[in-house]
CSV table of C-alpha atoms in Angstrom, one decimal:
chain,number,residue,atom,x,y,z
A,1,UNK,CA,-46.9,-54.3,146.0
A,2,UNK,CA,-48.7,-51.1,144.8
A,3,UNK,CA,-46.8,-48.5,144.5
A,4,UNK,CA,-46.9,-44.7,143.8
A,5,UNK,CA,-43.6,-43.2,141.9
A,6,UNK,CA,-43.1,-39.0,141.7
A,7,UNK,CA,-39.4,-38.9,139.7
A,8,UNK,CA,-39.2,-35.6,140.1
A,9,UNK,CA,-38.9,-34.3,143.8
A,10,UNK,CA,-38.9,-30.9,143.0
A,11,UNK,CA,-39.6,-28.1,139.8
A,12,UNK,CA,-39.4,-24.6,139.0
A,13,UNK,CA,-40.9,-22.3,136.4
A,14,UNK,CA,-41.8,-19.0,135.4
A,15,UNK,CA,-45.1,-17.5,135.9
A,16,UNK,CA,-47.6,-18.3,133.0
A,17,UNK,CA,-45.4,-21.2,131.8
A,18,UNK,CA,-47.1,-25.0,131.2
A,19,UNK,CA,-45.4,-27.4,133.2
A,20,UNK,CA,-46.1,-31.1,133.7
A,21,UNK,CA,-45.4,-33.3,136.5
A,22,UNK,CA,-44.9,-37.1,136.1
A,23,UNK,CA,-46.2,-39.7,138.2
A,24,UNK,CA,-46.1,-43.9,137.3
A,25,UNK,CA,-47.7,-46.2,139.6
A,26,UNK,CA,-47.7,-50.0,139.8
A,27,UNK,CA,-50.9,-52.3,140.8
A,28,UNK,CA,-52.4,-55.5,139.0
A,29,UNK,CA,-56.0,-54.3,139.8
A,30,UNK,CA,-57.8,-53.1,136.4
A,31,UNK,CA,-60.5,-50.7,138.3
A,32,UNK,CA,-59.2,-47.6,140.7
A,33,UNK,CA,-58.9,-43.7,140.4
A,34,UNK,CA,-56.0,-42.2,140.4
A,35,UNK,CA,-55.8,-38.6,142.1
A,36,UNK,CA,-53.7,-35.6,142.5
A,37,UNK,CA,-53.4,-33.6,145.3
A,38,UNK,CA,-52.0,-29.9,146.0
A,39,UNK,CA,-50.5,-29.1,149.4
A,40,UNK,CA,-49.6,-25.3,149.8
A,41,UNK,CA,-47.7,-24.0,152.3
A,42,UNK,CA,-50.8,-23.4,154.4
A,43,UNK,CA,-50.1,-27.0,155.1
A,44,UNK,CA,-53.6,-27.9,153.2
A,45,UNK,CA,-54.6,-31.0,151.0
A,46,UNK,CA,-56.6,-30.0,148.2
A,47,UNK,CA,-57.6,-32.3,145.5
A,48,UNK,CA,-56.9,-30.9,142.2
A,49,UNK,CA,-58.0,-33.2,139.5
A,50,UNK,CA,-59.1,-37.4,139.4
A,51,UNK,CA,-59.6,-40.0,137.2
A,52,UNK,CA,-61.3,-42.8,136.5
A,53,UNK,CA,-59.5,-45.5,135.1
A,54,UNK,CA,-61.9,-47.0,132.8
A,55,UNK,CA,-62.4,-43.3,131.0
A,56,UNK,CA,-60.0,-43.1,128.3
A,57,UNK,CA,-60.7,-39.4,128.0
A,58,UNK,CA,-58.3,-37.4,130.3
A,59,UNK,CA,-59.7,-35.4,133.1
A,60,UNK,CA,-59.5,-31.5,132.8
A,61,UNK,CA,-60.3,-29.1,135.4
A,62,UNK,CA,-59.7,-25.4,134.4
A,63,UNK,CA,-55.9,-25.1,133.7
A,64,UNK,CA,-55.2,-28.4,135.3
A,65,UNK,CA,-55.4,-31.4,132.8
A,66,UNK,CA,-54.2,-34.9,133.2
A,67,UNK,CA,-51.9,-37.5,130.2
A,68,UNK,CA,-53.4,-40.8,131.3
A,69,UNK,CA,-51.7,-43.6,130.3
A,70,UNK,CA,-53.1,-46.8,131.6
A,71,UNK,CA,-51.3,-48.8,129.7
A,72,UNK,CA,-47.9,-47.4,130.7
A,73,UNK,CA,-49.3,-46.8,134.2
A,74,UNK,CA,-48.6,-43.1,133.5
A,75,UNK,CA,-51.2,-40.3,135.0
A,76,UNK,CA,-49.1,-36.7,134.5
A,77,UNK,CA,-50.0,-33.9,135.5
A,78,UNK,CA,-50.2,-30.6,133.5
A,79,UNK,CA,-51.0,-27.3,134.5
A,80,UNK,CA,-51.1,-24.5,131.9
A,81,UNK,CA,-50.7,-20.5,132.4
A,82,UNK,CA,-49.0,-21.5,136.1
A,83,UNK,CA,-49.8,-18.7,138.4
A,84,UNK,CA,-47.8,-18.1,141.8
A,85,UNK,CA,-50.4,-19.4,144.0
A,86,UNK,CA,-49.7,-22.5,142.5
A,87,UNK,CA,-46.4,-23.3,144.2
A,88,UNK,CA,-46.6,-26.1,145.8
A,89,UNK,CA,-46.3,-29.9,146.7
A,90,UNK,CA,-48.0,-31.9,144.5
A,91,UNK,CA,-49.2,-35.4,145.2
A,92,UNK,CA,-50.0,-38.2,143.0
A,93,UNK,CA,-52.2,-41.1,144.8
A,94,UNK,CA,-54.4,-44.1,143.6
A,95,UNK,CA,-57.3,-46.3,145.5
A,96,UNK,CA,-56.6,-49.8,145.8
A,97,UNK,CA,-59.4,-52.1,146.4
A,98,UNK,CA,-59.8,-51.1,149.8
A,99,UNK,CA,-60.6,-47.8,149.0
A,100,UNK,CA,-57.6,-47.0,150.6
A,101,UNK,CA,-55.5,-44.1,149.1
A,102,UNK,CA,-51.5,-45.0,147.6
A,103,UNK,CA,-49.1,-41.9,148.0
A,104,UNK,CA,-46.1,-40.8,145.5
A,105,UNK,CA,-43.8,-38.9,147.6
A,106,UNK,CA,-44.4,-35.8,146.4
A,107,UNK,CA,-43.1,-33.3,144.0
A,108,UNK,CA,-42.5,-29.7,145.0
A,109,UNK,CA,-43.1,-27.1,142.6
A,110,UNK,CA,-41.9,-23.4,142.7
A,111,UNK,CA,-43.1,-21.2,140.3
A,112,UNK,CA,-40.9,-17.9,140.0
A,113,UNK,CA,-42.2,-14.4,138.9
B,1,UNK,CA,-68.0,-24.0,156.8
B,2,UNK,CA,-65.3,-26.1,157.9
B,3,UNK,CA,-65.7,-29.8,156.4
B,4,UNK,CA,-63.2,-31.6,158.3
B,5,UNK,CA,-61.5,-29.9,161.3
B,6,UNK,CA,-59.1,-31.1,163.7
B,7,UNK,CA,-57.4,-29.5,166.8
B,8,UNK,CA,-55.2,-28.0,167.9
B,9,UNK,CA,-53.3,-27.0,164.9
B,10,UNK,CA,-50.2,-27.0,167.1
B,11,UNK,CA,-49.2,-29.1,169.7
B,12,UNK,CA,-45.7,-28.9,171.6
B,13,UNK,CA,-45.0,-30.9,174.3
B,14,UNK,CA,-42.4,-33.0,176.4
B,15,UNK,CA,-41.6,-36.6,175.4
B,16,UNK,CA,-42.9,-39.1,177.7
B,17,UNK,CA,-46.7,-36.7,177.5
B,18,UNK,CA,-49.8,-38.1,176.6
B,19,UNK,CA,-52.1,-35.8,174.6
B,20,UNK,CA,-55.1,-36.4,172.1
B,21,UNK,CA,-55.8,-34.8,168.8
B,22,UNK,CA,-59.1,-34.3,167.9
B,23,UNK,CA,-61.2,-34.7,164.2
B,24,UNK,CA,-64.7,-34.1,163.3
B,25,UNK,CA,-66.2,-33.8,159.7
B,26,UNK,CA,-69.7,-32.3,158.9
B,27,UNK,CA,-69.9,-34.1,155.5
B,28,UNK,CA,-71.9,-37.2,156.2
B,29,UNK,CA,-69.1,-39.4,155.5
B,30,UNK,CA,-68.9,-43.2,156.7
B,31,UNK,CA,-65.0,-43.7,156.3
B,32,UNK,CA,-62.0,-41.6,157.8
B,33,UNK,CA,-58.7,-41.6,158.2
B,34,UNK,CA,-55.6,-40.6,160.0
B,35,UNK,CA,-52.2,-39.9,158.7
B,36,UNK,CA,-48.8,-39.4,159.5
B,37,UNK,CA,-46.7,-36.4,156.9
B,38,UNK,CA,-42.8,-37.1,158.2
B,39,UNK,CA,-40.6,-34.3,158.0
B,40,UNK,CA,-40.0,-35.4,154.2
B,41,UNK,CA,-43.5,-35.0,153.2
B,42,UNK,CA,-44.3,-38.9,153.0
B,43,UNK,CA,-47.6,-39.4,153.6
B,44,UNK,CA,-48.5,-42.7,155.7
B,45,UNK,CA,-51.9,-43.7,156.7
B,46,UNK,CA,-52.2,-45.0,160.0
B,47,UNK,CA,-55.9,-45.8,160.6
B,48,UNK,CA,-59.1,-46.1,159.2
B,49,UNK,CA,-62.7,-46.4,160.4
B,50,UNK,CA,-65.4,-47.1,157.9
B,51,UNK,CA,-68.7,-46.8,160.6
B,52,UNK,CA,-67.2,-46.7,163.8
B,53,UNK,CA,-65.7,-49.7,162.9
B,54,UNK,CA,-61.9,-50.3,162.4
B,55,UNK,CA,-60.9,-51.3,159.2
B,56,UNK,CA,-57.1,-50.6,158.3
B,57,UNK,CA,-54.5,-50.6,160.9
B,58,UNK,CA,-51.1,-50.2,159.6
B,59,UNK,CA,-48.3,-51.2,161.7
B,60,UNK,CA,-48.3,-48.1,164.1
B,61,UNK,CA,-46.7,-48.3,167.5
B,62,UNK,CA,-49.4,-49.3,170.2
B,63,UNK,CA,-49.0,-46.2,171.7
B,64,UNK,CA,-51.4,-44.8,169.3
B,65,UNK,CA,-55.2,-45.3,169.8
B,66,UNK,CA,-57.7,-44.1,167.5
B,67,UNK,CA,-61.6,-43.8,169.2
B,68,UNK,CA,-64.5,-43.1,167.0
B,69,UNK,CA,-67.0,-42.3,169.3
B,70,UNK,CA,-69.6,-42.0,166.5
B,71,UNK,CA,-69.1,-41.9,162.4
B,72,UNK,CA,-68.4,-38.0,162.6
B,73,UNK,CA,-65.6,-38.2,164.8
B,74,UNK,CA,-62.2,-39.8,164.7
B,75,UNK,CA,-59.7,-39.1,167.9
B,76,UNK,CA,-56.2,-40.3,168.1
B,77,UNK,CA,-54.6,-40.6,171.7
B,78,UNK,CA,-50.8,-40.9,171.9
B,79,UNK,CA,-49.1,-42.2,174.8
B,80,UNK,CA,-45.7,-41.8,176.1
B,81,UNK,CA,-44.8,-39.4,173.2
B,82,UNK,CA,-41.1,-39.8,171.8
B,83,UNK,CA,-39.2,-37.5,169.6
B,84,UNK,CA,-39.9,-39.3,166.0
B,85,UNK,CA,-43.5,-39.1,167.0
B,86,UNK,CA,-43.0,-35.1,165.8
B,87,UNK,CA,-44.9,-34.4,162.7
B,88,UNK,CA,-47.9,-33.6,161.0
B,89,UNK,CA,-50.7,-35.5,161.5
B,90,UNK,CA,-53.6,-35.4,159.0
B,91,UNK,CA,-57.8,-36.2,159.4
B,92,UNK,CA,-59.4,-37.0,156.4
B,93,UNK,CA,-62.9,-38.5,155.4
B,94,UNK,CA,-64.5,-40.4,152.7
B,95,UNK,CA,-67.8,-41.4,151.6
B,96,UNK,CA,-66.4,-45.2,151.2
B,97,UNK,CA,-68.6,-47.9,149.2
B,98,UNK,CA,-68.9,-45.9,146.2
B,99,UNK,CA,-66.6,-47.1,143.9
B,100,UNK,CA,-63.1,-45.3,145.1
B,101,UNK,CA,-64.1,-42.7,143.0
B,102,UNK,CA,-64.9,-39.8,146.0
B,103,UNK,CA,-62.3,-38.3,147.3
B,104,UNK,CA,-60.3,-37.9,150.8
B,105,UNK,CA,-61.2,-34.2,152.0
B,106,UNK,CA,-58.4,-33.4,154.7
B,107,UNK,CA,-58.3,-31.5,157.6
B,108,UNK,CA,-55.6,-28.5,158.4
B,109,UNK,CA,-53.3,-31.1,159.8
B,110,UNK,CA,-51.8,-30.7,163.3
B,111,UNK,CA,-48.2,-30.5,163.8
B,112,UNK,CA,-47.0,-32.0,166.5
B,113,UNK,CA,-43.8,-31.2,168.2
B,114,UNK,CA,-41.8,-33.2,170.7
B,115,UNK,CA,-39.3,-31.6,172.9
């Protein structure tokens, strides 16, 4: 079964701090994108950052970046200079071959003044 | 411009109601989606329609019924509403066919409540 694991359910740093957020997922497939997702409390889904998962190099998107690690199954996220409007949930998700999307559970993050 | 909008945003009613939530996207997708956020943030997808056409059915209750009346618009009736039905329901749409590699673009969500 594919499968979509977020270790940490919840995190909590100060303002301007780097903080990364795991995710490992589980599939035999060698071709999907692997995705993560920000849900504020507006109750919004907002993609953040993807990935191919042929490209070694590891997507960046402003402060957001991503550790990739296919072989591990790893795909991190970490987001530098954290500001308050980014707390938080944060979502890791893959496509299988049907396109269709794989959730982690979530990790919420608080980030403090 | 609002990509993909559903309504209402809120929606309390009595168990045993049948209501309708309603999704439209603007973006010219072929593929969307509903799903089900539980009250511990789990996201589940429920349906998808790739063309008007069903294409993933997870095992939802049969008192849920998705329509697609055309490729922009993706409905989902509930019948005989029941407490654990009370949640947030996301719309989302993709451009399918293209390798995976676009992404879901949600709606607002509606949160459903059950009394």
């Amino acid at each position: 079964a594919q499968t979509v694991t977020q270790s940490q359910p919840e995190m909590s740093v100060q303002e301007a701090e780097t903080v990364t957020l795991s995710c490992t997922y589980d599939t035999s497939e060698n071709n999907y994108y692997l995705f993560w997702y920000k849900q504020p409390p507006s109750r919004q889904m907002i993609l953040v950052i993807r990935q191919e998962a042929y490209k070694q190099q590891n997507a960046t998107e402003n402060r957001f970046s991503v550790n990739f690690q296919k072989a591990a199954k790893s795909f991190s996220l970490k987001i530098s200079d954290s500001q308050l409007g980014d707390t938080a949930m944060y979502f890791c998700a893959f496509t299988d071959s049907n396109y269709q999307l794989i959730w982690g559970a979530g990790t919420k993050l608080i980030i403090k003044p | 411009d609002t990509a993909v909008s559903q309504t209402p945003k809120y929606l309390v009613t009595q168990m045993g109601n049948d209501k309708s939530i309603k999704c439209e996207q603007n973006l010219g997708h072929d593929t969307m989606y509903w799903y089900k956020q539980d009250s511990k943030k789990f996201l589940k997808i429920m349906f998808s329609y790739n063309n008007k056409e069903l294409i993933i059915n997870e095992t939802v209750p049969n008192r849920f019924s998705p329509k697609s009346p055309d490729k922009a618009h993706l409905n989902l009736h509930i019948n005989s509403l029941e407490l654990g039905d009370s949640a947030v329901y996301f719309c989302a749409s993709s451009q399918a066919g293209t390798g995976g590699l676009q992404p879901q673009h949600f709606g607002d969500g509606t949160r459903l409540s059950i009394l």
